[in-house]
Short mmCIF file of C-alpha atoms in Angstrom, two decimals:
data_model
loop_
_atom_site.label_atom_id
_atom_site.label_comp_id
_atom_site.label_asym_id
_atom_site.label_seq_id
_atom_site.Cartn_x
_atom_site.Cartn_y
_atom_site.Cartn_z
CA MET R 6 -12.75 -10.44 21.74
CA ASP R 7 -11.98 -13.63 19.71
CA SER R 8 -8.44 -14.49 18.58
CA LYS R 9 -8.90 -13.27 15.01
CA LYS R 10 -9.80 -9.87 16.08
CA ARG R 11 -6.95 -9.79 18.78
CA PHE R 12 -4.43 -10.68 15.72
CA GLU R 13 -6.05 -7.95 13.74
CA TRP R 14 -5.53 -5.30 16.20
CA LYS R 15 -1.90 -6.41 16.86
CA ARG R 16 -1.31 -5.88 13.15
CA HIS R 17 -3.00 -2.49 13.47
CA ARG R 18 -0.57 -1.50 16.26
CA LEU R 19 2.31 -2.41 14.34
CA GLN R 20 0.78 -0.27 11.51
CA ALA R 21 0.70 2.83 13.86
CA LEU R 22 4.15 2.31 15.14
CA TRP R 23 5.31 2.46 11.68
CA ALA R 24 3.21 5.48 10.53
CA LEU R 25 4.51 7.23 13.81
CA LEU R 26 8.27 6.32 13.09
CA THR R 27 7.99 7.39 9.56
CA ASN R 28 6.08 10.72 10.34
CA SER R 29 8.07 11.60 13.47
CA TYR R 30 9.25 15.11 12.51
CA LEU R 31 6.63 16.80 14.91
CA SER R 32 8.17 20.31 14.80
CA GLY R 33 6.75 20.09 10.97
CA PHE R 34 2.88 19.71 12.25
CA VAL R 35 3.83 23.00 14.59
CA GLN R 36 5.54 25.08 11.93
CA GLY R 37 3.74 23.78 8.80
CA LYS R 38 7.27 23.00 6.91
CA ILE R 39 8.16 19.92 5.32
CA TYR R 40 11.10 18.07 7.04
CA GLN R 41 14.52 18.73 4.26
CA GLY R 42 17.07 16.82 6.14
CA LYS R 43 19.29 14.27 4.31
CA ILE R 44 16.91 11.20 5.66
CA LYS R 45 14.14 12.81 3.18
CA ASN R 46 16.31 11.44 0.36
CA LEU R 47 15.32 7.85 1.15
CA CYS R 48 12.16 5.82 0.35
CA VAL R 49 9.81 4.50 3.04
CA PRO R 50 7.89 1.28 1.44
CA GLY R 51 4.74 2.36 2.29
CA LEU R 52 2.57 5.06 0.54
CA ASN R 53 3.29 8.04 2.62
CA CYS R 54 3.44 11.57 1.08
CA TYR R 55 6.49 13.53 0.88
CA SER R 56 4.81 16.52 1.72
CA CYS R 57 3.23 15.38 5.07
CA PRO R 58 5.17 18.01 7.66
CA GLY R 59 5.92 15.06 9.50
CA ALA R 60 7.40 12.76 7.34
CA LEU R 61 11.01 11.66 7.43
CA GLY R 62 11.41 9.96 3.99
CA ALA R 63 10.08 9.99 0.51
CA CYS R 64 7.04 8.06 -1.09
CA PRO R 65 8.65 5.67 -3.85
CA ILE R 66 5.68 6.51 -6.11
CA GLY R 67 6.58 10.42 -5.81
CA ALA R 68 10.10 9.53 -5.92
CA MET R 69 9.70 7.64 -9.20
CA GLN R 70 7.76 10.36 -10.69
CA ALA R 71 9.87 13.09 -10.05
CA VAL R 72 12.83 11.86 -11.42
CA ILE R 73 11.52 9.15 -14.40
CA GLY R 74 11.72 11.89 -16.82
CA ASN R 75 15.04 13.41 -15.75
CA TRP R 76 18.60 13.07 -17.00
CA ASN R 77 19.59 12.28 -13.20
CA PHE R 78 19.79 8.43 -14.09
CA LYS R 79 21.32 7.81 -10.60
CA PHE R 80 18.70 8.72 -8.69
CA THR R 81 16.02 6.89 -10.97
CA PHE R 82 17.92 3.83 -10.73
CA TYR R 83 17.58 4.37 -7.05
CA ALA R 84 13.88 4.81 -6.97
CA ALA R 85 13.18 2.08 -9.40
CA GLY R 86 15.74 -0.51 -7.59
CA PHE R 87 13.95 0.28 -4.05
CA LEU R 88 10.91 -0.60 -5.38
CA MET R 89 11.81 -4.07 -7.06
CA PHE R 90 13.85 -4.82 -3.84
CA VAL R 91 11.24 -4.14 -1.83
CA GLY R 92 9.05 -5.85 -3.89
CA ALA R 93 11.10 -9.04 -4.52
CA LEU R 94 11.66 -9.31 -0.72
CA MET R 95 8.25 -8.65 0.88
CA GLY R 96 5.54 -8.43 -2.13
CA ARG R 97 2.47 -6.79 -0.69
CA PHE R 98 3.41 -7.41 2.75
CA VAL R 99 4.09 -3.62 2.62
CA CYS R 100 0.47 -2.97 1.91
CA GLY R 101 -0.72 -5.14 4.98
CA TRP R 102 1.50 -4.04 7.73
CA LEU R 103 3.45 -0.94 6.81
CA CYS R 104 1.34 1.51 4.48
CA PRO R 105 0.01 4.42 6.74
CA PHE R 106 -2.72 5.01 4.31
CA GLY R 107 -3.78 1.09 4.50
CA LEU R 108 -4.36 1.64 8.31
CA LEU R 109 -6.41 4.55 7.69
CA GLN R 110 -8.74 2.30 5.13
CA ASP R 111 -8.48 -0.67 7.66
CA LEU R 112 -10.01 1.41 10.84
CA LEU R 113 -12.76 3.28 8.42
CA HIS R 114 -14.14 -0.08 7.39
CA LYS R 115 -14.56 -0.98 11.08
CA LEU R 116 -17.11 1.86 11.39
CA PRO R 117 -20.58 0.17 11.78
CA PHE R 118 -22.61 0.49 8.65
CA PHE R 119 -26.19 -1.51 7.56
CA LYS R 120 -24.54 -2.87 4.23
CA LYS R 121 -21.11 -3.68 3.78
CA ILE R 122 -19.87 -4.53 0.16
CA GLY R 123 -17.51 -7.71 -0.19
CA THR R 124 -17.64 -7.94 -4.31
CA PHE R 125 -19.76 -6.82 -6.98
CA ARG R 126 -20.11 -7.06 -10.66
CA GLY R 127 -17.11 -5.95 -12.60
CA ASP R 128 -14.96 -5.93 -9.25
CA LYS R 129 -12.08 -7.95 -10.90
CA LEU R 130 -12.06 -5.64 -13.96
CA LEU R 131 -12.06 -2.78 -11.89
CA ARG R 132 -9.13 -4.14 -9.94
CA LYS R 133 -6.75 -3.77 -13.19
CA LEU R 134 -7.60 -0.14 -13.02
CA LYS R 135 -4.35 0.19 -10.77
CA TYR R 136 -1.71 -1.19 -13.24
CA VAL R 137 -3.41 1.66 -15.68
CA ILE R 138 -2.78 4.19 -13.14
CA LEU R 139 0.63 2.88 -12.71
CA VAL R 140 1.77 2.95 -16.21
CA VAL R 141 -0.08 6.49 -17.36
CA PHE R 142 0.06 8.66 -14.40
CA VAL R 143 3.05 7.49 -13.10
CA ILE R 144 5.60 6.28 -15.57
CA LEU R 145 4.02 7.50 -19.30
CA MET R 146 3.03 11.25 -18.22
CA PRO R 147 6.09 12.13 -16.27
CA MET R 148 8.46 10.64 -18.56
CA PHE R 149 6.94 12.41 -21.71
CA LEU R 150 4.76 15.55 -20.56
CA VAL R 151 8.03 17.42 -19.69
CA ASP R 152 8.75 21.53 -19.43
CA ILE R 153 11.55 22.85 -21.31
CA LEU R 154 14.06 21.70 -18.99
CA GLY R 155 12.83 17.85 -19.49
CA GLN R 156 11.44 17.93 -15.79
CA GLY R 157 8.00 16.08 -15.79
CA LEU R 158 5.40 16.59 -12.88
CA PRO R 159 4.24 14.29 -10.54
CA TYR R 160 0.81 13.56 -12.14
CA PHE R 161 -0.57 11.08 -9.79
CA CYS R 162 0.15 12.78 -6.68
CA LYS R 163 -0.83 16.16 -8.44
CA LEU R 164 -3.92 14.82 -9.63
CA ILE R 165 -5.34 11.48 -7.77
CA CYS R 166 -3.43 10.66 -4.54
CA PRO R 167 -6.04 11.00 -1.85
CA ALA R 168 -3.07 10.26 0.64
CA GLY R 169 -1.05 13.16 -0.40
CA THR R 170 -4.20 15.21 -0.10
CA LEU R 171 -4.65 13.74 3.50
CA GLU R 172 -1.18 13.86 4.64
CA GLY R 173 0.17 17.15 2.62
CA GLY R 174 -2.47 18.76 1.31
CA PHE R 175 -4.47 19.01 4.53
CA PHE R 176 -1.89 20.28 6.87
CA LEU R 177 0.15 22.18 5.09
CA VAL R 178 -2.95 24.44 3.96
CA LEU R 179 -4.12 24.46 7.64
CA LEU R 180 -0.83 25.96 8.69
CA ASN R 181 0.21 28.15 5.93
CA GLN R 182 -2.10 31.42 5.09
CA SER R 183 -0.40 31.80 1.89
CA MET R 184 -1.34 28.29 0.77
CA ARG R 185 -5.22 29.12 1.75
CA SER R 186 -5.19 31.94 -0.32
CA ALA R 187 -3.84 30.14 -3.34
CA LEU R 188 -6.33 27.26 -3.40
CA GLY R 189 -7.99 26.34 -6.56
CA TRP R 190 -10.32 23.75 -8.51
CA LEU R 191 -7.36 21.49 -8.44
CA TYR R 192 -7.46 21.47 -4.20
CA VAL R 193 -11.27 20.93 -4.52
CA TRP R 194 -10.95 18.22 -6.93
CA LYS R 195 -8.48 16.55 -4.61
CA ASN R 196 -10.83 16.66 -1.56
CA VAL R 197 -13.47 15.35 -3.39
CA LEU R 198 -11.25 12.10 -4.11
CA LEU R 199 -10.32 12.20 -0.62
CA VAL R 200 -14.03 12.44 0.77
CA ALA R 201 -15.01 9.72 -1.99
CA THR R 202 -12.28 7.27 -0.91
CA ILE R 203 -13.29 7.62 3.01
CA VAL R 204 -16.72 7.24 2.19
CA LEU R 205 -16.10 4.01 0.05
CA SER R 206 -13.58 2.68 2.59
CA ILE R 207 -16.31 2.40 5.10
CA LEU R 208 -18.38 0.27 2.66
CA ILE R 209 -15.73 -1.54 0.85
CA TYR R 210 -12.52 -2.94 2.45
CA ARG R 211 -9.64 -1.11 1.04
CA PRO R 212 -10.88 0.49 -2.07
CA PHE R 213 -7.82 2.54 -2.68
CA CYS R 214 -5.52 -0.50 -2.50
CA LYS R 215 -8.17 -2.63 -4.58
CA TYR R 216 -8.66 -0.46 -7.53
CA ILE R 217 -6.15 2.76 -7.25
CA CYS R 218 -2.80 2.37 -5.70
CA PRO R 219 0.17 2.23 -8.04
CA LEU R 220 2.64 1.16 -5.33
CA GLY R 221 0.48 -1.99 -4.64
CA ALA R 222 0.57 -2.46 -8.50
CA VAL R 223 4.19 -2.74 -8.40
CA TYR R 224 4.61 -4.58 -5.06
CA SER R 225 2.05 -7.13 -6.88
CA VAL R 226 4.08 -7.94 -9.80
CA PHE R 227 6.60 -9.37 -7.59
CA HIS R 228 4.36 -10.82 -4.92
CA PRO R 229 4.25 -14.23 -6.44
CA ILE R 230 7.95 -14.69 -6.61
CA SER R 231 9.14 -12.64 -3.31
CA VAL R 232 11.45 -14.25 -0.60
CA PHE R 233 8.55 -13.90 1.77
CA ARG R 234 5.39 -15.93 0.84
CA TYR R 235 2.48 -18.11 1.56
CA ARG R 236 2.00 -21.67 1.41
CA VAL R 237 -0.65 -23.96 1.72
CA GLU R 238 0.34 -27.56 2.86
CA LYS R 239 -1.76 -29.77 0.75
CA GLU R 240 -1.82 -32.77 3.19
CA ARG R 241 -3.31 -30.42 5.87
CA CYS R 242 -5.88 -28.60 4.15
CA THR R 243 -9.43 -29.96 5.00
CA GLY R 244 -11.11 -27.73 2.03
CA CYS R 245 -13.41 -26.27 4.64
CA GLY R 246 -12.75 -22.96 2.62
CA VAL R 247 -12.50 -20.93 5.96
CA CYS R 248 -9.62 -18.67 4.77
CA ALA R 249 -11.16 -17.56 1.71
CA LYS R 250 -14.14 -16.69 3.77
CA VAL R 251 -12.23 -14.53 6.00
CA CYS R 252 -10.32 -12.89 3.32
CA LYS R 253 -11.31 -9.29 3.23
CA MET R 254 -9.28 -8.96 -0.55
CA GLN R 255 -11.54 -11.80 -1.58
CA VAL R 256 -8.84 -14.22 -2.10
CA ASN R 257 -9.01 -17.97 -1.97
CA PRO R 258 -5.47 -19.33 -0.74
CA VAL R 259 -6.19 -22.88 -1.75
CA GLU R 260 -6.39 -21.70 -5.37
CA ASN R 261 -3.51 -19.01 -5.18
CA ALA R 262 -1.67 -18.63 -1.62
CA ASN R 263 0.38 -15.80 -3.46
CA SER R 264 -2.63 -14.29 -5.46
CA LEU R 265 -1.72 -10.64 -6.65
CA GLU R 266 -4.71 -9.19 -4.50
CA CYS R 267 -3.29 -10.59 -1.49
CA ILE R 268 -1.94 -8.12 1.09
CA ARG R 269 -0.31 -10.84 3.48
CA CYS R 270 -2.58 -9.56 6.64
CA GLY R 271 -2.26 -12.96 7.93
CA LEU R 272 -6.02 -13.52 8.71
CA CYS R 273 -6.36 -16.61 6.77
CA LYS R 274 -3.33 -18.29 8.36
CA LYS R 275 -4.97 -17.20 12.08
CA ALA R 276 -8.54 -18.66 10.96
CA CYS R 277 -7.36 -21.72 9.48
CA PRO R 278 -8.30 -24.67 11.86
CA SER R 279 -6.11 -26.97 10.75
CA HIS R 280 -2.94 -24.63 10.62
CA ALA R 281 -2.41 -25.41 6.86
CA ILE R 282 -1.28 -21.89 5.78
CA SER R 283 2.22 -20.93 6.54
CA SER R 284 4.47 -18.16 5.84
CA THR R 285 7.66 -19.46 4.03
CA LEU R 286 10.99 -18.09 2.75
CA MET R 287 11.45 -19.04 -0.57
CA ARG R 288 14.47 -21.19 -1.60
CA LYS R 289 15.80 -21.44 -5.04
CA ASP R 290 14.84 -25.19 -5.24
CA GLU R 291 11.65 -24.69 -3.78
CA SER R 292 9.47 -26.46 -6.12
CA GLU R 293 11.60 -29.84 -5.37
CA THR R 294 12.08 -29.55 -1.79
CA ASP R 295 8.80 -27.89 -0.48
CA ASP R 296 9.24 -30.26 2.88
CA GLU R 297 12.50 -28.47 3.47
CA ASP R 298 10.88 -24.80 3.32
CA VAL R 299 11.80 -22.52 6.74
CA VAL R 300 8.36 -22.35 7.93
CA LEU R 301 7.08 -19.54 10.46
CA GLN R 302 3.95 -20.76 12.04
CA ALA R 303 0.75 -18.88 11.80
CA GLY R 304 0.39 -16.26 14.55
CA LYS R 305 3.65 -16.25 16.16
#
């Protein structure tokens, strides 16, 4: 196994560990019940379904939908503030290292198939869909389509989210007879989306992250200005293009080291033969003192 593959499996181990830690309510899988303790009021950074029987925390996108049309401004500000804080701190690092559904897509893409799809006509345009989904399903619909009590529904979770179908819907339905007897067209539709996501993940690297995920859309807004970021040292770069070739999100770090599509998986840093790509902690005067940045060497 070469160094790049070892690095990637190291990342997957961290992803798996984080998924286990945030879904460690094991009795929930036995009883078919959702954890309702105080910790559940706290959000986790990645897309991790609230309804998963093992989930100890709440999904920030689910939390936002649940309160955005509510007069409970305290929790609304908490959910929005959490997203902005994590985004401003790490950007889409969460997508690459901490999201359980990202891990699933990573592993599915490793399955052998005779033809993998890197990019295609309309790919760049389709990537904008996640921002439309964020605005329409996560913000506008829960805000304006409310009941007589002013409560909105988590429309993205209810109509689209395949992560919720897998982590929450599948296990709860499997473990509860009453839920199985109440299944309808919506459950069928959600499972069709889940199966489509699984199949596409084998062919395309992280299709959900690229085209659908509203959480990735939120973090990408803060990605270029986040505290943790990437930097290409121009004096070291030889222009070989290796970093762009190994990037599975089709990002060219030399052109834009902090592209909105970058998930900061670190593969470009590991592959760079001249070690020109580094992780930095942004300072206020970064543009004037590049040489004084705190540089964390790739792979360490």
